[in-house]
Amino acid sequence: MMSHRPRIPSLLILSISLLAPFSLAAPGPQTDADAFTRYELLAPETHSFRIYYDVSAATEGATRYYNPIRRGSDPDVHGVHDRMTGKPLEWALVEGGDAKASGLLPNAEPDSQYIRVDLARPVPANGRGRVLIDKTYMDAASYFAQDEVITFSRVLGIKRNSVVLPSGYELLSVSYPSQVITQADGRIAVSFVNPGASGVPYEVTARPLKLTTAKTSSVAQDFTSPPAATLARPMVRVDLEIDPRAPQSRDIVYFLQQPETHAFRLYHDYEEARAGTDRYLNIVRAGSKASNPSAEILDTGEQLEVETLLGTEISDRDIDIGEPITDRTEVVAIWFDPVPAGGSRLLRISETYTDPNRYLSFGDEFVWDRSFGRSRNTVVLPEGWYLTANAVPATVNTRDDGRIELIYSNDRPGNIDVFIKGRRR
């Protein structure tokens, strides 16, 4: 016996089918997570950059995701892929009305534009709908050239970003503390993580390299540092006294000499405010050799008496350095009139260090691998060299003399292990 099902009017079926996508795609306002953007700068005359936007739709039950197109950008979408399977997804360029009608973006403005992505599957509870959007923007206000210098300048609201220079370009500056990495194809990339709530006004400048032959990076095999030791604490530090970093006034600037010398000239500024203090003692780091020390009081310009003392010379002068003295102990002692009560001395101390263990040539690059304890540190590359790698995020500038400098601000307790590489132009 055949069973009979009730017939549903075709008009009602059509109505349900038209409404279904919107009801499935509108479980609530759109949310996302885990966003990362990679900008690859194309030829400067095109004012264009390719964007790889890796993002996760996070609204439970959502079957669509809307990616806003920034005003002033002329988009060319190459495709969208599902990150789980790698398969292409359906997408369309739509106006703000479409996004608003979906219920996902109830405040979308009518004249706004979006890339509408049909997800491979509804977003599960506490899950993600991961997509990769591949597009190119042409935006002359964000990417332009003046003479030979190119500039990428854009407020980046995504928390994790990377900008890749065109092939054959060297980095001149980057405005926000960033890592610098030379890719296997020789292109230089800068990247950063923004921990704050506001977007970062990010500006990168670069210029063509004057090289006779193209060079690519020998990525991970050319130099390896030992892994950092893990600190094991038997209990919570209930009596930890936090040393405030912001008020600290000890700036230090390193001027790297040519790598084959293993030498770097440095100066550091130090304010001494302890009443009665008449000396500054600089204990030379093991493995380093100090030479040509000098010092002055920046308040008056007065040049100070400076001595380099070794081993028993230190103990014979009854100088307490706060640690055991050996035959290899080296101290640079700087003498000045005792600090009066309520006063201070602002010192500038200069010297040259030679340290073949932490600054050397390796292949066609130099390697600098040194720990910094101060809150503010600057490293100036040797003349004629450009930056190829920087592990700890730093602001990068080009000085008036053409040398590249990296500025590190460490607002956390403890040291930072700075690792820099460069190559001769």
Short mmCIF file of C-alpha atoms in Angstrom, two decimals:
data_model
loop_
_atom_site.label_atom_id
_atom_site.label_comp_id
_atom_site.label_asym_id
_atom_site.label_seq_id
_atom_site.Cartn_x
_atom_site.Cartn_y
_atom_site.Cartn_z
CA MET A 1 0.00 0.00 0.00
CA MET A 2 1.38 3.38 -0.95
CA SER A 3 1.45 6.08 1.71
CA HIS A 4 0.24 9.53 0.83
CA ARG A 5 2.10 12.62 2.08
CA PRO A 6 0.32 15.96 2.30
CA ARG A 7 1.08 18.17 -0.66
CA ILE A 8 2.72 21.53 0.11
CA PRO A 9 1.87 24.34 -2.27
CA SER A 10 4.75 25.14 -4.61
CA LEU A 11 4.55 28.85 -3.72
CA LEU A 12 5.09 27.99 -0.05
CA ILE A 13 8.07 25.77 -0.95
CA LEU A 14 9.58 28.62 -2.93
CA SER A 15 9.06 31.02 -0.02
CA ILE A 16 10.73 28.65 2.44
CA SER A 17 13.70 28.06 0.13
CA LEU A 18 14.25 31.80 -0.27
CA LEU A 19 14.10 32.44 3.44
CA ALA A 20 16.22 29.47 4.54
CA PRO A 21 19.66 30.93 3.75
CA PHE A 22 18.90 34.08 5.75
CA SER A 23 17.55 32.21 8.74
CA LEU A 24 20.58 29.91 8.78
CA ALA A 25 23.04 32.76 8.26
CA ALA A 26 21.60 35.05 10.94
CA PRO A 27 21.94 33.37 14.32
CA GLY A 28 23.27 36.59 15.83
CA PRO A 29 25.68 39.49 15.21
CA GLN A 30 28.86 38.49 13.39
CA THR A 31 31.90 37.72 15.53
CA ASP A 32 35.31 36.51 14.48
CA ALA A 33 38.58 35.35 16.02
CA ASP A 34 42.21 34.45 15.32
CA ALA A 35 42.63 37.03 12.55
CA PHE A 36 46.00 37.42 10.82
CA THR A 37 46.72 39.61 7.78
CA ARG A 38 49.69 39.33 5.43
CA TYR A 39 50.31 42.24 3.05
CA GLU A 40 52.60 41.58 0.07
CA LEU A 41 53.63 44.85 -1.57
CA LEU A 42 53.56 44.66 -5.37
CA ALA A 43 55.40 46.90 -7.88
CA PRO A 44 55.27 50.46 -6.45
CA GLU A 45 53.84 52.01 -9.62
CA THR A 46 50.71 49.86 -9.22
CA HIS A 47 49.93 51.21 -5.70
CA SER A 48 48.74 47.66 -5.05
CA PHE A 49 49.31 45.06 -2.37
CA ARG A 50 48.10 41.49 -2.17
CA ILE A 51 46.35 40.58 1.08
CA TYR A 52 46.02 37.13 2.59
CA TYR A 53 43.43 37.40 5.35
CA ASP A 54 43.23 34.38 7.62
CA VAL A 55 40.19 34.67 9.90
CA SER A 56 37.69 32.51 11.77
CA ALA A 57 33.94 33.13 11.83
CA ALA A 58 32.95 32.57 15.46
CA THR A 59 29.17 33.10 15.63
CA GLU A 60 27.50 29.80 16.44
CA GLY A 61 25.34 28.58 13.56
CA ALA A 62 26.57 31.17 11.05
CA THR A 63 26.77 29.95 7.44
CA ARG A 64 28.16 33.19 6.03
CA TYR A 65 30.95 35.59 6.82
CA TYR A 66 31.21 39.22 5.66
CA ASN A 67 34.67 40.75 5.17
CA PRO A 68 34.46 44.58 4.92
CA ILE A 69 36.29 46.36 2.10
CA ARG A 70 38.04 49.49 3.32
CA ARG A 71 36.83 52.71 1.74
CA GLY A 72 39.21 54.00 -0.92
CA SER A 73 40.50 50.54 -1.79
CA ASP A 74 39.84 49.07 -5.22
CA PRO A 75 39.54 45.31 -4.59
CA ASP A 76 40.36 42.38 -6.81
CA VAL A 77 39.34 39.12 -5.11
CA HIS A 78 41.34 36.07 -6.22
CA GLY A 79 39.42 33.54 -4.18
CA VAL A 80 38.38 32.30 -0.76
CA HIS A 81 39.30 28.91 0.69
CA ASP A 82 38.10 26.77 3.57
CA ARG A 83 41.05 26.34 5.91
CA MET A 84 39.96 22.90 7.09
CA THR A 85 39.86 21.26 3.65
CA GLY A 86 41.71 23.76 1.45
CA LYS A 87 38.78 23.73 -0.97
CA PRO A 88 37.48 26.93 -2.59
CA LEU A 89 34.36 28.58 -1.18
CA GLU A 90 31.60 30.52 -2.89
CA TRP A 91 31.88 34.28 -2.47
CA ALA A 92 30.45 37.49 -3.90
CA LEU A 93 31.03 41.25 -3.70
CA VAL A 94 27.95 42.78 -2.10
CA GLU A 95 26.72 46.13 -0.82
CA GLY A 96 25.96 47.00 2.77
CA GLY A 97 22.26 46.28 2.30
CA ASP A 98 23.01 42.60 1.77
CA ALA A 99 25.10 42.44 4.94
CA LYS A 100 22.44 44.26 6.95
CA ALA A 101 19.61 42.06 5.67
CA SER A 102 21.53 38.94 6.71
CA GLY A 103 21.24 39.96 10.35
CA LEU A 104 24.96 39.35 10.86
CA LEU A 105 25.83 43.05 10.48
CA PRO A 106 22.74 45.00 11.52
CA ASN A 107 24.62 48.32 11.46
CA ALA A 108 26.10 47.94 7.98
CA GLU A 109 25.86 51.17 5.99
CA PRO A 110 24.15 50.99 2.57
CA ASP A 111 27.15 52.37 0.64
CA SER A 112 29.67 50.02 2.25
CA GLN A 113 31.12 46.99 0.45
CA TYR A 114 31.79 43.45 1.64
CA ILE A 115 33.14 40.14 0.45
CA ARG A 116 30.34 37.71 1.33
CA VAL A 117 31.65 34.20 1.97
CA ASP A 118 29.47 31.08 2.09
CA LEU A 119 31.06 28.90 4.77
CA ALA A 120 31.65 25.20 4.13
CA ARG A 121 29.59 24.27 7.20
CA PRO A 122 27.68 26.08 9.97
CA VAL A 123 29.91 27.29 12.78
CA PRO A 124 29.60 24.74 15.62
CA ALA A 125 29.03 25.67 19.25
CA ASN A 126 32.28 27.08 20.66
CA GLY A 127 33.84 26.40 17.26
CA ARG A 128 35.28 28.24 14.30
CA GLY A 129 34.61 28.62 10.59
CA ARG A 130 38.15 29.17 9.32
CA VAL A 131 38.60 30.90 5.96
CA LEU A 132 41.46 32.35 3.93
CA ILE A 133 40.54 35.36 1.78
CA ASP A 134 42.97 36.17 -1.05
CA LYS A 135 42.58 39.65 -2.52
CA THR A 136 44.52 42.57 -3.97
CA TYR A 137 43.84 46.19 -3.08
CA MET A 138 44.90 49.21 -5.12
CA ASP A 139 45.16 52.15 -2.72
CA ALA A 140 47.44 55.04 -3.63
CA ALA A 141 46.84 56.71 -0.26
CA SER A 142 48.25 53.68 1.59
CA TYR A 143 51.05 52.59 -0.76
CA PHE A 144 53.08 55.02 -2.82
CA ALA A 145 56.59 55.98 -3.95
CA GLN A 146 58.53 59.22 -3.70
CA ASP A 147 61.66 59.08 -5.79
CA GLU A 148 63.11 55.63 -4.98
CA VAL A 149 61.61 55.33 -1.47
CA ILE A 150 58.37 53.39 -1.13
CA THR A 151 55.96 53.88 1.77
CA PHE A 152 53.24 51.62 3.12
CA SER A 153 51.17 53.61 5.63
CA ARG A 154 47.93 52.24 7.01
CA VAL A 155 46.06 51.96 10.30
CA LEU A 156 45.93 48.21 10.98
CA GLY A 157 43.09 47.16 13.26
CA ILE A 158 43.84 43.43 13.12
CA LYS A 159 46.03 42.36 16.03
CA ARG A 160 48.48 40.20 14.06
CA ASN A 161 50.00 41.51 10.82
CA SER A 162 52.91 41.03 8.46
CA VAL A 163 54.12 43.25 5.60
CA VAL A 164 56.39 41.82 2.89
CA LEU A 165 58.57 44.18 0.85
CA PRO A 166 58.83 43.82 -2.93
CA SER A 167 61.68 41.69 -4.18
CA GLY A 168 65.02 43.52 -4.19
CA TYR A 169 64.11 46.13 -1.54
CA GLU A 170 65.80 46.85 1.79
CA LEU A 171 64.02 48.09 4.92
CA LEU A 172 64.60 51.74 5.86
CA SER A 173 62.14 52.15 8.73
CA VAL A 174 59.17 50.66 10.53
CA SER A 175 57.18 52.76 12.99
CA TYR A 176 55.96 50.08 15.44
CA PRO A 177 58.12 47.47 17.24
CA SER A 178 58.42 44.59 14.76
CA GLN A 179 60.31 41.46 13.95
CA VAL A 180 62.29 41.39 10.69
CA ILE A 181 62.75 38.17 8.73
CA THR A 182 64.29 37.51 5.34
CA GLN A 183 62.25 34.86 3.54
CA ALA A 184 63.66 32.00 1.51
CA ASP A 185 62.93 33.95 -1.70
CA GLY A 186 65.01 36.92 -0.44
CA ARG A 187 62.08 39.25 0.30
CA ILE A 188 62.15 41.00 3.67
CA ALA A 189 59.08 40.78 5.92
CA VAL A 190 58.20 42.76 9.05
CA SER A 191 55.59 41.54 11.51
CA PHE A 192 54.08 42.56 14.83
CA VAL A 193 51.48 41.69 17.44
CA ASN A 194 49.32 44.51 18.82
CA PRO A 195 48.28 43.87 22.44
CA GLY A 196 46.22 47.06 22.69
CA ALA A 197 42.61 47.87 22.00
CA SER A 198 43.18 50.42 19.21
CA GLY A 199 44.52 50.00 15.69
CA VAL A 200 48.20 50.66 14.99
CA PRO A 201 49.19 53.47 12.58
CA TYR A 202 51.79 51.33 10.82
CA GLU A 203 54.31 52.84 8.42
CA VAL A 204 57.04 50.98 6.56
CA THR A 205 59.56 52.57 4.19
CA ALA A 206 62.01 50.80 1.90
CA ARG A 207 64.23 51.40 -1.13
CA PRO A 208 65.79 49.29 -3.89
CA LEU A 209 68.95 47.42 -3.01
CA LYS A 210 71.99 48.24 -5.10
CA LEU A 211 73.16 44.65 -5.52
CA THR A 212 75.09 43.14 -8.39
CA THR A 213 73.44 39.74 -7.85
CA ALA A 214 70.22 38.75 -6.14
CA LYS A 215 70.66 37.03 -2.80
CA THR A 216 68.31 34.74 -0.94
CA SER A 217 68.34 33.84 2.71
CA SER A 218 69.71 30.57 4.02
CA VAL A 219 66.92 30.46 6.53
CA ALA A 220 67.27 28.34 9.65
CA GLN A 221 70.54 26.52 9.08
CA ASP A 222 73.03 29.39 9.06
CA PHE A 223 73.15 30.14 12.78
CA THR A 224 71.58 28.50 15.78
CA SER A 225 71.48 29.90 19.32
CA PRO A 226 71.10 27.63 22.35
CA PRO A 227 67.53 27.42 23.68
CA ALA A 228 66.64 29.68 26.56
CA ALA A 229 66.78 28.03 29.97
CA THR A 230 63.46 27.45 31.70
CA LEU A 231 63.22 28.99 35.16
CA ALA A 232 61.86 26.49 37.69
CA ARG A 233 60.32 28.12 40.76
CA PRO A 234 59.55 25.95 43.79
CA MET A 235 56.91 28.40 45.04
CA VAL A 236 55.15 31.68 44.31
CA ARG A 237 57.28 34.83 44.76
CA VAL A 238 55.18 36.34 47.54
CA ASP A 239 57.89 38.85 48.50
CA LEU A 240 58.84 39.97 44.97
CA GLU A 241 59.66 43.67 44.82
CA ILE A 242 58.78 45.02 41.38
CA ASP A 243 61.40 47.34 39.96
CA PRO A 244 59.51 50.02 37.96
CA ARG A 245 60.88 50.25 34.43
CA ALA A 246 59.36 53.49 33.13
CA PRO A 247 61.32 55.85 35.43
CA GLN A 248 64.66 54.23 34.61
CA SER A 249 66.94 56.62 32.73
CA ARG A 250 69.73 54.31 31.56
CA ASP A 251 69.78 54.56 27.79
CA ILE A 252 72.45 52.68 25.86
CA VAL A 253 73.43 52.94 22.17
CA TYR A 254 75.61 50.39 20.37
CA PHE A 255 77.46 51.39 17.18
CA LEU A 256 78.50 48.16 15.44
CA GLN A 257 81.88 48.33 13.71
CA GLN A 258 82.69 46.17 10.70
CA PRO A 259 81.94 42.54 11.67
CA GLU A 260 85.45 41.19 11.13
CA THR A 261 86.61 43.39 14.05
CA HIS A 262 84.02 41.87 16.45
CA ALA A 263 83.90 45.39 17.92
CA PHE A 264 81.20 47.88 18.79
CA ARG A 265 81.47 51.38 20.19
CA LEU A 266 78.81 52.23 22.78
CA TYR A 267 77.71 54.97 25.08
CA HIS A 268 75.22 54.85 27.88
CA ASP A 269 73.67 57.62 29.96
CA TYR A 270 73.25 57.11 33.67
CA GLU A 271 71.90 59.36 36.42
CA GLU A 272 73.57 58.87 39.81
CA ALA A 273 71.44 60.29 42.65
CA ARG A 274 72.85 58.49 45.72
CA ALA A 275 74.25 61.11 48.10
CA GLY A 276 78.00 60.74 48.64
CA THR A 277 78.62 58.47 45.63
CA ASP A 278 81.87 59.41 43.86
CA ARG A 279 82.33 56.62 41.29
CA TYR A 280 80.70 54.50 38.62
CA LEU A 281 81.94 50.94 38.17
CA ASN A 282 81.34 49.14 34.89
CA ILE A 283 82.11 45.43 35.15
CA VAL A 284 83.14 44.18 31.72
CA ARG A 285 81.10 41.16 30.63
CA ALA A 286 83.00 37.86 30.46
CA GLY A 287 84.26 37.22 26.92
CA SER A 288 84.40 40.94 26.12
CA LYS A 289 87.32 43.36 26.08
CA ALA A 290 86.83 47.09 26.79
CA SER A 291 89.04 49.81 25.28
CA ASN A 292 89.15 53.59 24.83
CA PRO A 293 86.82 54.41 27.75
CA SER A 294 85.76 57.99 28.39
CA ALA A 295 83.12 59.76 30.47
CA GLU A 296 81.64 63.19 31.01
CA ILE A 297 79.01 64.90 33.12
CA LEU A 298 76.30 65.95 30.69
CA ASP A 299 75.11 68.68 33.09
CA THR A 300 78.41 70.60 32.75
CA GLY A 301 80.44 68.95 29.98
CA GLU A 302 83.18 68.09 32.49
CA GLN A 303 85.46 65.24 31.34
CA LEU A 304 85.98 62.66 34.08
CA GLU A 305 88.90 60.50 35.22
CA VAL A 306 88.59 56.95 33.89
CA GLU A 307 90.66 53.86 34.78
CA THR A 308 90.62 50.27 33.57
CA LEU A 309 91.49 47.89 36.40
CA LEU A 310 92.24 44.16 36.20
CA GLY A 311 92.17 41.43 38.86
CA THR A 312 94.30 42.34 41.91
CA GLU A 313 94.36 46.02 40.87
CA ILE A 314 90.70 46.11 41.90
CA SER A 315 91.21 44.51 45.32
CA ASP A 316 94.39 46.51 45.97
CA ARG A 317 92.34 49.69 45.60
CA ASP A 318 89.77 48.25 48.02
CA ILE A 319 87.01 48.60 45.43
CA ASP A 320 83.86 46.60 46.14
CA ILE A 321 82.25 45.40 42.90
CA GLY A 322 79.58 43.29 44.59
CA GLU A 323 80.97 39.95 43.38
CA PRO A 324 84.12 37.82 43.73
CA ILE A 325 87.23 39.15 41.98
CA THR A 326 89.33 36.82 39.79
CA ASP A 327 92.43 37.36 37.67
CA ARG A 328 90.16 37.89 34.66
CA THR A 329 87.84 40.41 36.30
CA GLU A 330 87.91 43.72 34.44
CA VAL A 331 86.36 46.94 35.71
CA VAL A 332 86.15 50.39 34.16
CA ALA A 333 86.13 52.85 37.07
CA ILE A 334 84.91 56.43 36.58
CA TRP A 335 85.54 59.02 39.29
CA PHE A 336 83.69 62.26 40.04
CA ASP A 337 82.95 64.61 42.93
CA PRO A 338 80.58 63.11 45.50
CA VAL A 339 76.91 63.62 44.78
CA PRO A 340 75.42 66.19 47.20
CA ALA A 341 72.28 65.41 49.17
CA GLY A 342 69.26 66.16 47.00
CA GLY A 343 71.39 66.38 43.83
CA SER A 344 72.51 64.02 41.07
CA ARG A 345 75.03 63.56 38.25
CA LEU A 346 74.01 62.71 34.68
CA LEU A 347 76.90 60.72 33.21
CA ARG A 348 77.63 59.71 29.62
CA ILE A 349 80.06 56.81 29.47
CA SER A 350 81.64 55.73 26.18
CA GLU A 351 83.86 52.76 25.37
CA THR A 352 84.64 50.18 22.69
CA TYR A 353 83.93 46.51 23.31
CA THR A 354 85.38 43.57 21.40
CA ASP A 355 83.36 40.37 21.74
CA PRO A 356 83.93 37.61 19.16
CA ASN A 357 81.41 35.36 20.95
CA ARG A 358 78.42 37.67 20.45
CA TYR A 359 79.28 39.68 17.32
CA LEU A 360 80.77 37.92 14.31
CA SER A 361 80.66 37.23 10.58
CA PHE A 362 78.91 34.08 9.39
CA GLY A 363 78.80 33.46 5.66
CA ASP A 364 77.89 36.74 3.98
CA GLU A 365 76.04 38.07 7.03
CA PHE A 366 76.94 39.44 10.43
CA VAL A 367 75.29 38.02 13.55
CA TRP A 368 74.68 39.96 16.77
CA ASP A 369 73.43 37.87 19.70
CA ARG A 370 73.46 39.71 23.01
CA SER A 371 71.31 40.06 26.12
CA PHE A 372 70.08 43.54 27.13
CA GLY A 373 69.15 44.36 30.72
CA ARG A 374 68.26 48.03 30.39
CA SER A 375 64.81 49.31 29.54
CA ARG A 376 65.92 51.33 26.48
CA ASN A 377 68.53 50.09 24.01
CA THR A 378 69.53 51.13 20.48
CA VAL A 379 71.70 49.19 18.01
CA VAL A 380 73.18 50.96 14.97
CA LEU A 381 74.24 48.67 12.13
CA PRO A 382 77.72 48.99 10.62
CA GLU A 383 78.13 51.35 7.69
CA GLY A 384 77.19 49.76 4.36
CA TRP A 385 75.01 46.98 5.82
CA TYR A 386 71.26 46.42 5.69
CA LEU A 387 68.99 44.50 8.05
CA THR A 388 67.99 40.91 7.24
CA ALA A 389 66.70 39.59 10.59
CA ASN A 390 65.54 40.85 13.98
CA ALA A 391 64.07 38.49 16.58
CA VAL A 392 62.89 40.82 19.38
CA PRO A 393 60.43 43.45 18.09
CA ALA A 394 62.05 46.87 17.57
CA THR A 395 61.33 50.19 15.90
CA VAL A 396 63.59 50.60 12.83
CA ASN A 397 64.90 53.93 11.50
CA THR A 398 67.46 55.16 8.99
CA ARG A 399 69.82 57.72 10.50
CA ASP A 400 71.02 60.86 8.74
CA ASP A 401 74.33 59.12 7.99
CA GLY A 402 72.48 56.29 6.20
CA ARG A 403 73.02 53.66 8.88
CA ILE A 404 70.09 51.53 10.07
CA GLU A 405 69.18 51.67 13.77
CA LEU A 406 66.93 49.45 15.86
CA ILE A 407 65.32 50.81 19.04
CA TYR A 408 64.23 48.38 21.76
CA SER A 409 61.94 49.39 24.63
CA ASN A 410 61.66 46.72 27.31
CA ASP A 411 58.93 47.61 29.78
CA ARG A 412 59.01 44.19 31.45
CA PRO A 413 61.23 42.92 34.28
CA GLY A 414 64.24 40.95 33.13
CA ASN A 415 66.44 40.86 30.07
CA ILE A 416 65.71 40.54 26.37
CA ASP A 417 67.90 38.32 24.16
CA VAL A 418 68.45 40.42 21.04
CA PHE A 419 69.33 38.61 17.81
CA ILE A 420 70.13 40.64 14.67
CA LYS A 421 71.51 39.74 11.26
CA GLY A 422 72.59 41.97 8.38
CA ARG A 423 74.13 41.77 4.94
CA ARG A 424 76.46 44.09 3.06
CA ARG A 425 74.80 46.17 0.35
#
